XYZ file of C-alpha atoms in Angstrom:
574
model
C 112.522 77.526 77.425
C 114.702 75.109 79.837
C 112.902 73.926 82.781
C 113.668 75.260 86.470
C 117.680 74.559 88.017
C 119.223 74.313 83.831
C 120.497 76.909 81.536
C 119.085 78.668 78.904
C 121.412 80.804 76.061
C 120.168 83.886 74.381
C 121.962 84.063 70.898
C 123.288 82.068 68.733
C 126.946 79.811 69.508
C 128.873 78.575 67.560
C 131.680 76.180 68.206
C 133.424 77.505 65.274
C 137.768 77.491 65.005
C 138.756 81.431 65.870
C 140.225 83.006 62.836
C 142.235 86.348 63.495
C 140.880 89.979 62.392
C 142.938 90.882 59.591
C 144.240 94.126 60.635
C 145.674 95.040 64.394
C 145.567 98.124 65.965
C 148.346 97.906 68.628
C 149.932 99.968 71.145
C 153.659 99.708 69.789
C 153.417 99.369 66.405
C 156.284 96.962 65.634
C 156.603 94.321 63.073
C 158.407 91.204 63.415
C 159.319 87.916 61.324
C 159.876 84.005 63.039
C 160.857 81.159 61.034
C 158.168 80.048 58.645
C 155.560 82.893 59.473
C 155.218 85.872 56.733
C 155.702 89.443 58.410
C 152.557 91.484 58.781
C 151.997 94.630 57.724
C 149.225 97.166 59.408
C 148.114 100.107 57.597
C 145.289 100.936 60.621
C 145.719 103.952 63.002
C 145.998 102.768 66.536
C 145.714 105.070 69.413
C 145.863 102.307 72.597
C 145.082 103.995 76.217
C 147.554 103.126 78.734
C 147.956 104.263 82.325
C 150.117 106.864 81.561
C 147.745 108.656 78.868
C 150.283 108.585 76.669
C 149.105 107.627 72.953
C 151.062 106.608 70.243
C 151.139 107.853 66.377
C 150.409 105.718 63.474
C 151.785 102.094 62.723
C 153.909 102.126 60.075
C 154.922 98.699 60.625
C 158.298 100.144 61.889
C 158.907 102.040 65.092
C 162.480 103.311 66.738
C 160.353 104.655 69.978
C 160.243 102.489 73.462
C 157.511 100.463 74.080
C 155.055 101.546 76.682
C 154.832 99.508 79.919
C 151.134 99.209 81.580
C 147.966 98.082 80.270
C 146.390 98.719 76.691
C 143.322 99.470 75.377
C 143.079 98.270 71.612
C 140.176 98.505 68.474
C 141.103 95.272 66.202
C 140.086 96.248 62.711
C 139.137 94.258 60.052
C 140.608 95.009 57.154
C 143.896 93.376 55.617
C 146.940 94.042 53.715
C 147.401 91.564 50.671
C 149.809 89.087 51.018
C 149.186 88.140 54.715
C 149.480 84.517 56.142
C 149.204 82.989 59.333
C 147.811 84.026 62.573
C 148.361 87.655 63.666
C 147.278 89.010 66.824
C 147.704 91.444 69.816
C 149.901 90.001 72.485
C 151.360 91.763 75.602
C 154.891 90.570 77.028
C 155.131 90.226 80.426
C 156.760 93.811 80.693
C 152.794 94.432 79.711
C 154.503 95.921 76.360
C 152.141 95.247 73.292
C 153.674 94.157 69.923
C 152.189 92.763 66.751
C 153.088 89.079 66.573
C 153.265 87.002 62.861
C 153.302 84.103 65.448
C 150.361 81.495 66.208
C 148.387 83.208 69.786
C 146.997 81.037 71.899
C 142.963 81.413 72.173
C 141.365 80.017 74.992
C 138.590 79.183 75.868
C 136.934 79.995 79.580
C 136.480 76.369 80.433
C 140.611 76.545 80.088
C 141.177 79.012 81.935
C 143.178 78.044 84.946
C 144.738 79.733 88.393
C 147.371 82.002 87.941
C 148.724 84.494 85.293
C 147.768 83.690 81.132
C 149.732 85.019 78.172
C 146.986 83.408 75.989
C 144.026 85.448 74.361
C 140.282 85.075 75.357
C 137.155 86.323 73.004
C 133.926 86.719 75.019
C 130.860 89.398 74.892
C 130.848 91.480 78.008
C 127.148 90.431 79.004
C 126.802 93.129 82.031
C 129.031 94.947 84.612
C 128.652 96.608 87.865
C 130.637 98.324 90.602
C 132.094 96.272 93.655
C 132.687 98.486 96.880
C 132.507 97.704 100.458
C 129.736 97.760 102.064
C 130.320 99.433 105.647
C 133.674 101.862 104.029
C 131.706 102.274 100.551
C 135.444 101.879 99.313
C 135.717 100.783 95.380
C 136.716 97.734 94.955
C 136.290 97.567 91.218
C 134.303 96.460 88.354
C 132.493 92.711 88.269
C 131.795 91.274 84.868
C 129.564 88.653 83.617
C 131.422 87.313 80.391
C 130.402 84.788 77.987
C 132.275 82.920 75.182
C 131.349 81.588 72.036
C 130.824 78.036 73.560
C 128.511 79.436 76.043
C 130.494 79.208 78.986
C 129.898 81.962 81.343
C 132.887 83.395 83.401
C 133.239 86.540 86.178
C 135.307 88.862 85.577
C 137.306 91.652 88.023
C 139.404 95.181 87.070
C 141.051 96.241 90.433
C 139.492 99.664 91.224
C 143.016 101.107 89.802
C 142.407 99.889 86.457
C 139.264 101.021 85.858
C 139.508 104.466 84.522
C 141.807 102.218 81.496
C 139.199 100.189 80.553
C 135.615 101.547 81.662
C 135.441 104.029 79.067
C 135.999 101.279 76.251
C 133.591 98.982 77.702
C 130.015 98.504 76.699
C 127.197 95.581 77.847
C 126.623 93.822 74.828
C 130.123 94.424 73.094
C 132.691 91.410 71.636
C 136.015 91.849 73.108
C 139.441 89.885 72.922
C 141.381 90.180 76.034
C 145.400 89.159 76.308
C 147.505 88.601 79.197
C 144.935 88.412 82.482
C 145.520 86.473 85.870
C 143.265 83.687 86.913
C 142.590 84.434 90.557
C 139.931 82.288 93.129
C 136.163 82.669 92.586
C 134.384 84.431 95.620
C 132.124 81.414 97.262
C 129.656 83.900 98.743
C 127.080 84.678 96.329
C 128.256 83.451 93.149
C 126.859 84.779 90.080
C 129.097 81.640 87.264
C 130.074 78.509 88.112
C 133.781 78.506 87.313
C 135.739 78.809 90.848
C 138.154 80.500 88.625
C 137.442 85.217 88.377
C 139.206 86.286 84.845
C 141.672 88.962 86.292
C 143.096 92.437 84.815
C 146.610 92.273 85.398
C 149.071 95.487 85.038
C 149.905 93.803 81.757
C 146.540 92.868 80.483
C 145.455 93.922 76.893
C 141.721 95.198 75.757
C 140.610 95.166 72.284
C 137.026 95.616 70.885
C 136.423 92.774 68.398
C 134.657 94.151 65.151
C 133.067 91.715 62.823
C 133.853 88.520 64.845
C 133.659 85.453 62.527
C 132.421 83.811 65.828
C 129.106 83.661 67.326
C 128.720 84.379 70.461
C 125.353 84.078 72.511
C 123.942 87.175 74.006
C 123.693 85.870 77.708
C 122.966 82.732 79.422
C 120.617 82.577 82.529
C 120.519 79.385 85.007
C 117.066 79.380 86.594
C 115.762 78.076 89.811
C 111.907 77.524 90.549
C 110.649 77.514 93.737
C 111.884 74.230 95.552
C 115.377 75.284 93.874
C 115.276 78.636 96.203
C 113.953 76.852 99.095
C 116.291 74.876 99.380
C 119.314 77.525 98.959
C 117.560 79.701 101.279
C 119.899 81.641 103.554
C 122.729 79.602 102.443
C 124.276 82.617 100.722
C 125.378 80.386 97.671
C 125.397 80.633 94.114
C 123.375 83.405 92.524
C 120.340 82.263 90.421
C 117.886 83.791 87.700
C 113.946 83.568 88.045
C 111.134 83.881 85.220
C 107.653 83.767 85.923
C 104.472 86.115 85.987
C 103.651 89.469 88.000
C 100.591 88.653 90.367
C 100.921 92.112 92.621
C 103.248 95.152 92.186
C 103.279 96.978 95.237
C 100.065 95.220 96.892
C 98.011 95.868 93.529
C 97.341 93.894 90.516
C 98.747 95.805 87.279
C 96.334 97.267 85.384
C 96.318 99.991 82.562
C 95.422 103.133 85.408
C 98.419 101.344 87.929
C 100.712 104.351 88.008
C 103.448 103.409 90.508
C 104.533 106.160 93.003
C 107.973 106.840 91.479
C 108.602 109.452 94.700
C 107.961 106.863 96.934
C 109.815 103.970 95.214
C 113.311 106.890 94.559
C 113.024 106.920 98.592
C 112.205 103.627 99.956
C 114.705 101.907 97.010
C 112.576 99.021 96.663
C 109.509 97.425 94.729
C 108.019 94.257 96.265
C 106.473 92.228 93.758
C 104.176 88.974 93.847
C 104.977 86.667 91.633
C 104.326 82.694 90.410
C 106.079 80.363 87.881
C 103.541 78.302 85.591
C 101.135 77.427 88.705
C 103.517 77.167 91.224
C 103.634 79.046 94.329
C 103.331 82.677 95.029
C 106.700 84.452 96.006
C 107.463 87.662 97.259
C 110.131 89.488 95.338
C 111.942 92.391 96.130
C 113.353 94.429 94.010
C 115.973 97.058 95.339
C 117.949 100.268 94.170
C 118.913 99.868 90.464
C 117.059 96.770 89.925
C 113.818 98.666 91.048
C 114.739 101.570 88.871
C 114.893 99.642 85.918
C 111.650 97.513 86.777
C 110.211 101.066 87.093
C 110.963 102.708 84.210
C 110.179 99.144 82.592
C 106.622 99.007 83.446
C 106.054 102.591 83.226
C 107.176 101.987 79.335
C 104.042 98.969 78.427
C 101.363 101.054 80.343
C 101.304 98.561 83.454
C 100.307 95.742 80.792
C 103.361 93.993 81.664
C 103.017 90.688 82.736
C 105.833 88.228 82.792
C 109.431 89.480 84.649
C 113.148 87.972 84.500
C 115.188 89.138 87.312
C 118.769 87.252 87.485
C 121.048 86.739 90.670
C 118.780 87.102 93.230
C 119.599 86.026 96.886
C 116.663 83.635 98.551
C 116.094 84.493 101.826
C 113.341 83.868 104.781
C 111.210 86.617 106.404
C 108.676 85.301 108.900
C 109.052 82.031 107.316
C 107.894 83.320 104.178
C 110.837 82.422 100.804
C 111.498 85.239 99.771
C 113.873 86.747 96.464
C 115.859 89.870 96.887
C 117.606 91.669 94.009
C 121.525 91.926 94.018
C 124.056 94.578 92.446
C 124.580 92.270 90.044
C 120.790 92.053 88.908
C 118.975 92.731 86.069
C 115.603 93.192 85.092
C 113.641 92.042 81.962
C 110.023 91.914 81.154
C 107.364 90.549 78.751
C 109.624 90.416 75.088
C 113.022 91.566 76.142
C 114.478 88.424 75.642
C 113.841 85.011 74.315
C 113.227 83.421 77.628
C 110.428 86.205 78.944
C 108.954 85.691 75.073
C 108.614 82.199 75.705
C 107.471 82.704 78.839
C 104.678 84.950 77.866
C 103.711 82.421 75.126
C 102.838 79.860 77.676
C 101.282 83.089 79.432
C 98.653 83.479 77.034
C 98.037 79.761 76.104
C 97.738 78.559 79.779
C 95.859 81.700 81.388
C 93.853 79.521 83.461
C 96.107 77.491 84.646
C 97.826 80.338 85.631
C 94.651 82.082 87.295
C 94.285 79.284 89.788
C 95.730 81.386 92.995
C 94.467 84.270 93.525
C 96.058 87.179 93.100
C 95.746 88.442 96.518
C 97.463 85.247 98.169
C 100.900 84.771 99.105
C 103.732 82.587 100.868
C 102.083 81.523 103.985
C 103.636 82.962 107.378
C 104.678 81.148 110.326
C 102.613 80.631 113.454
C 103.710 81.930 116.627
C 103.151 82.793 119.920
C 102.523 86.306 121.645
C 106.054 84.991 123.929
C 107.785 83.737 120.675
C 107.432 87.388 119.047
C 108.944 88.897 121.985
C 112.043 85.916 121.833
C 112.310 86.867 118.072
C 112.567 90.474 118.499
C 114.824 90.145 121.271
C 117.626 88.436 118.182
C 120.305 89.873 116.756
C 119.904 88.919 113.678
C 116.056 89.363 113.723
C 114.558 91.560 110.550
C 111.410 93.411 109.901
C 109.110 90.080 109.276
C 105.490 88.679 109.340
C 103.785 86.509 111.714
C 100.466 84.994 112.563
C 99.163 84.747 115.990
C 96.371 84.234 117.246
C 95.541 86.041 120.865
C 92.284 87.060 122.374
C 91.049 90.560 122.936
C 90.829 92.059 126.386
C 90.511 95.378 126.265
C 90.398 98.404 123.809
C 92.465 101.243 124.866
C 90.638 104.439 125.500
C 92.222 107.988 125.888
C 93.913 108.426 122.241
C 92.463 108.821 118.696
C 91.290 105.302 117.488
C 91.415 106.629 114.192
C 92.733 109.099 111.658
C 91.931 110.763 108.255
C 93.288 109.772 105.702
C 93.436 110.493 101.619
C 90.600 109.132 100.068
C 93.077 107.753 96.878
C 96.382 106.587 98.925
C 95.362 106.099 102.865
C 98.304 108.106 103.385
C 97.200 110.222 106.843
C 96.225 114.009 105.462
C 97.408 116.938 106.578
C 95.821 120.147 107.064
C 96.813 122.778 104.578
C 95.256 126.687 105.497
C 91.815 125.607 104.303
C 92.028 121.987 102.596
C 93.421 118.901 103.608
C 96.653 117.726 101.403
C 98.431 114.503 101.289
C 102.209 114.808 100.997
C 101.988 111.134 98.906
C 99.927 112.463 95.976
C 101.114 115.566 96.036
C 97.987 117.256 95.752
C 96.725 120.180 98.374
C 93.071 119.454 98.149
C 91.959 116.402 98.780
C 89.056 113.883 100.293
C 89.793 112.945 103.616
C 88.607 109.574 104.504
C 88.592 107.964 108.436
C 90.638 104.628 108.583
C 91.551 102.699 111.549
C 94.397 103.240 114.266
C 92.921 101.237 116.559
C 95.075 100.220 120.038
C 93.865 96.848 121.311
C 94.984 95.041 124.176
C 95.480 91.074 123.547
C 96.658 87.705 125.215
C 97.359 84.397 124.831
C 98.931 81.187 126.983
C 101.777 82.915 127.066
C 101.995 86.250 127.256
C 100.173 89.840 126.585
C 101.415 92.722 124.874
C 99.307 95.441 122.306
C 98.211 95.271 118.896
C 97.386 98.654 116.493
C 94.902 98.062 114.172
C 95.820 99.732 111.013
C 93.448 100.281 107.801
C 91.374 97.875 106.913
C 92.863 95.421 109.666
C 90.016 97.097 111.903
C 87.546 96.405 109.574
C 88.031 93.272 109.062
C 87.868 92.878 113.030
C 84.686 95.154 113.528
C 83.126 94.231 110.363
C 82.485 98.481 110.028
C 84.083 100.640 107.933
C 85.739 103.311 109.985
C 83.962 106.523 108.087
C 80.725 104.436 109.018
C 81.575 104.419 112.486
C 82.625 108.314 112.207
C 79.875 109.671 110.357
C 77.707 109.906 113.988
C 80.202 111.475 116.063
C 82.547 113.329 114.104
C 82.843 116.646 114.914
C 85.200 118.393 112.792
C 88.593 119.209 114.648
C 87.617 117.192 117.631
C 90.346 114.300 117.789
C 88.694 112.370 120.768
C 85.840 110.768 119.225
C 84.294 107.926 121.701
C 85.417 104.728 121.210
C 82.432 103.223 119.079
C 80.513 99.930 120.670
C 81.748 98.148 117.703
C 85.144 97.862 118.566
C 84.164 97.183 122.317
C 82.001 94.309 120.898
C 85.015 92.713 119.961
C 86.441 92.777 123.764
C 86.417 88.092 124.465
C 86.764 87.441 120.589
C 89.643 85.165 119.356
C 91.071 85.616 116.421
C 93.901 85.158 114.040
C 96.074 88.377 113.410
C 98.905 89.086 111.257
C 101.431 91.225 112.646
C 104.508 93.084 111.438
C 107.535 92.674 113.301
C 109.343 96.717 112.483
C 112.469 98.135 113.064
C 110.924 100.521 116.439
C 110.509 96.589 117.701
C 113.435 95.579 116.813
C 115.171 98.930 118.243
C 113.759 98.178 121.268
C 111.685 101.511 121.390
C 107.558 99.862 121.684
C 106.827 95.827 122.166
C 103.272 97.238 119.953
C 102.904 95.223 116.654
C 101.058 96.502 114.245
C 98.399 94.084 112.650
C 98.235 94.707 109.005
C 95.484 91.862 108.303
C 92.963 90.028 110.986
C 91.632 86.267 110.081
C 88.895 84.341 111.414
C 89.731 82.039 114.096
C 87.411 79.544 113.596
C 88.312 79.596 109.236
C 90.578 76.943 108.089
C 94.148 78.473 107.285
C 94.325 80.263 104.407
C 97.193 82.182 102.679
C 96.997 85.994 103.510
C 98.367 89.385 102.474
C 101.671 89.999 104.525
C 102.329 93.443 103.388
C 100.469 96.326 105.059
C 97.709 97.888 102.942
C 99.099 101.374 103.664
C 102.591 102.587 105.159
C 101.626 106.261 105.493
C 97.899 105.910 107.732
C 100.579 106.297 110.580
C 103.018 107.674 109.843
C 102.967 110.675 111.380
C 100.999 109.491 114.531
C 102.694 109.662 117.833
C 100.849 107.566 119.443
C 102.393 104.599 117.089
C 105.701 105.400 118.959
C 107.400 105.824 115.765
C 106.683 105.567 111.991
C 105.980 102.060 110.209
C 109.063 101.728 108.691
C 109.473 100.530 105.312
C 111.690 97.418 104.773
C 114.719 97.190 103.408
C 116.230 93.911 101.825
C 118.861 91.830 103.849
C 120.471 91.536 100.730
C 123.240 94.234 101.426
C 123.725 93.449 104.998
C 124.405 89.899 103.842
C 127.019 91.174 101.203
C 129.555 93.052 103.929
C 129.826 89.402 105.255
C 132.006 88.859 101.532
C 133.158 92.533 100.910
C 135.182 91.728 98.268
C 132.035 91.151 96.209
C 130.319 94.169 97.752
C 126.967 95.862 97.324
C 127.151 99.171 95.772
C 124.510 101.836 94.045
């Protein structure tokens, strides 16, 4: 496995001369001779799809009919008449009419490949495709392509969004292709996903042929990983695209286990997975994993029994919330775990040989947030290009605010707040209409520092670790069954003078301008040296449905695809 910031090819290459299929299916079947070349002969059927539909008969080797103009897709067979010497191979004119040629073709490869239009022929394996559209119209754009030779070069690739319908149902990840006549137009600088400044191009004349029984090698994929210090230092600079491997620490706040069942519900509507993760014994990163790319992960998991330990995501975007690095999945991404490929197999070798090493953070800590002040919050939120983020501050308590619910019930399994069916309490989360209600914290606390004062809401266990009381604890002597104003208990008053450190969530209704409240999703000693703590709140749904929280906690959603309208050409899509 290649260390951090190289490449690493999946396959075998080879660096081999191309020799030509022996057969051509073509979409004029015509046979010529030139001066010191033998004719060809082609006994295949060829049906090649142009624009028009229209689909020709079966080569003879002669053919009176007109040639059709427009784009074909071609299957190059492999077997041969007898007698056959020289090169043979599909070429399109520039009228984009495709003939069988006795004549030498040009075969490039991708490290040729210049600006501006190519008569030549290109072999590659069509690693992985994905739809381009724009991200405020949602227009199509096209297809993007990751292609590979067989010297290992890695290329993008673009069909206008009117070419598509040609080509798409031909194409298949994984599949050898030769492609002739394309147009070498300028590589998108804004998230990157090959180095070449030069995008492979379907012209109207361009030519598509599977490649059956290649004599060439060509390697499965190639992926160009970055460790940490790579990403931090690309962070927010909305460069090149680059591919992580490492281990899963936390999926969703939990460490995987057999009985981790992930809330597929909850992941279809939120679009994302956030995932902890460290390379070798590196630092933890957060890693989000959105749409497709969390589908995938999903279904992945679900598949080795939440056993699975080490994860490959490529093309992910590095980004900073509340100081924290952190990944974010692309379109382009894709997701592989524990022995997918060779680099997650190696991976997971060094997994199992270095387990200690490995063990050395806890799996509970992650990327350190930034210190601020109660006045700094209110300058962040008050940015226009300020996201839902993490901060620690540390402010002293003045008051607790009486008058509302300090508390609510929640499931006993998820946190998520209960509601009351006819006789039992359900929890829309679960799913299930009887269920164990359990008291949890949604505590309002009034707070200050040097320079300024605003609320806090102490959610879940956040007011526990304040208190140092459970909430059902503090309950259990005053609750009195539908009666929402329990007293406020002397516990949280005793906190009234104490100074501690608090880590607070920046969401979208502050953002919105709607509430200056934060929510505190984790509370830290003051006096304690600084230590690494969890950023993401314990449970979304203990208030959700509150009013008194002025408006949902919201879940987050990447800045990936607000970053990609800035380059629409490239655009996010589903």
């Amino acid at each position: 496995m290649s260390s951090t910031g190289k490449f690493t090819l999946s396959g075998d290459a080879s660096s081999k001369k191309h020799s030509e299929p022996s057969v051509l299916s073509v979409g004029d079947p015509h046979s010529k001779k030139s001066k010191g070349d033998a004719s060809v002969s082609s006994p295949g059927l060829s049906k090649p799809i142009d624009t028009t539909g229209d689909s020709p008969g079966v080569s003879t080797g002669v053919s009176n009919s007109k040639k059709p103009n427009g784009p074909t897709v071609e299957r190059a067979k492999t077997s041969v008449s007898s007698g056959v010497r020289g090169k043979s191979a599909v070429s399109s004119d520039v009228r984009g009419k495709a003939i069988v040629s006795a004549n030498v073709v040009e075969v490039m490869f991708f490290k040729d490949v210049k600006f501006g239009p190519h008569e030549g022929e290109v072999r590659f394996r069509l690693i992985h495709f994905w739809e381009a559209r724009n991200v405020l119209k949602k227009i199509l754009l096209g297809l993007e392509m990751l292609l590979i030779d067989e010297e290992g070069t890695v290329i993008q690739g673009f069909i206008p969004s009117a070419r598509i319908d040609t080509y798409l149902p031909h194409m298949k990840a994984g599949g050898i292709y030769r492609l002739n006549n394309f147009f070498g137009s300028k590589n998108k600088t804004l998230y990157r996903v090959a180095e070449p400044s030069v995008t492979l191009t379907f012209s109207s004349t361009s030519a598509l042929s599977v490649l059956d029984n290649s004599p060439a090698c060509f390697p499965d994929d190639r992926f160009r990983f970055y460790g940490y210090e790579e990403f931090e230092a690309a962070c927010d600079l909305k460069g090149d695209l680059y591919d992580y491997v490492g281990h899963i620490k936390l999926v969703n706040g939990e460490v995987p286990h057999e009985s981790l069942v992930l809330d597929e519900s909850e992941i279809a509507s939120t679009r994302r997975v956030l995932l902890h993760v460290q390379t070798h014994d590196g630092p933890v990163m957060k890693l989000y994993l959105w749409d497709k790319a969390a589908l995938d992960f999903c279904e992945k998991f679900k598949a080795t029994g939440g056993t699975a330990k080490v994860i490959l995501v490529t093309t992910l975007n590095p980004k900073r919330f509340g100081g924290a690095l952190t990944l974010s999945s692309m379109t382009s991404s894709r997701v592989f775990m524990d022995s997918d490929v060779q680099a997650t197999r190696e991976y997971l070798t060094w997994l199992v040989s270095n387990s200690d090493v490995a063990n050395i953070v806890d799996a509970d800590v992650v990327t350190k947030t930034e210190t601020v002040t109660i006045g700094e919050l209110f300058s962040y939120m008050k940015q226009a290009a300020a996201k839902v983020a993490w901060f620690e501050c540390t402010a002293t308590v003045a008051d607790v605010v009486h008058g509302s619910s300090w508390y609510y019930i929640g499931c006993g399994v998820c946190h998520t707040k209960a509601t009351k069916g006819p006789t039992t309490l359900m929890c829309k989360k679960c799913g299930k209409s009887n269920i164990v209600g359990v008291p949890q914290f949604l505590a309002k606390i009034s707070v200050y520092d040097e320079s300024d004062q605003t609320f806090f809401v102490l959610l879940g266990d956040a007011g526990q670790e304040l208190t140092g009381k459970k909430a059902a604890e503090l309950v259990e002597s005053y609750f009195g069954g539908d009666d929402p104003m329990v007293p406020v208990p002397q516990a949280l008053s005793d906190t009234i003078g104490q100074t501690r450190k608090f880590i607070v969530k920046v969401s979208n209704h502050n953002l919105d301008g709607k509430t200056q409240t934060l929510t505190v999703t984790k509370v830290l000693q003051s006096e304690a040296p600084e230590v690494e703590g969890e950023l993401e709140e314990d449970d979304d749904g203990g208030a959700e449905d509150d009013p008194s929280m002025d408006s949902n906690v919201e879940k987050v959603k990447g800045a990936a695809e607000n970053d990609e309208a800035e380059n629409p050409k490239r655009a996010k899509c589903g």
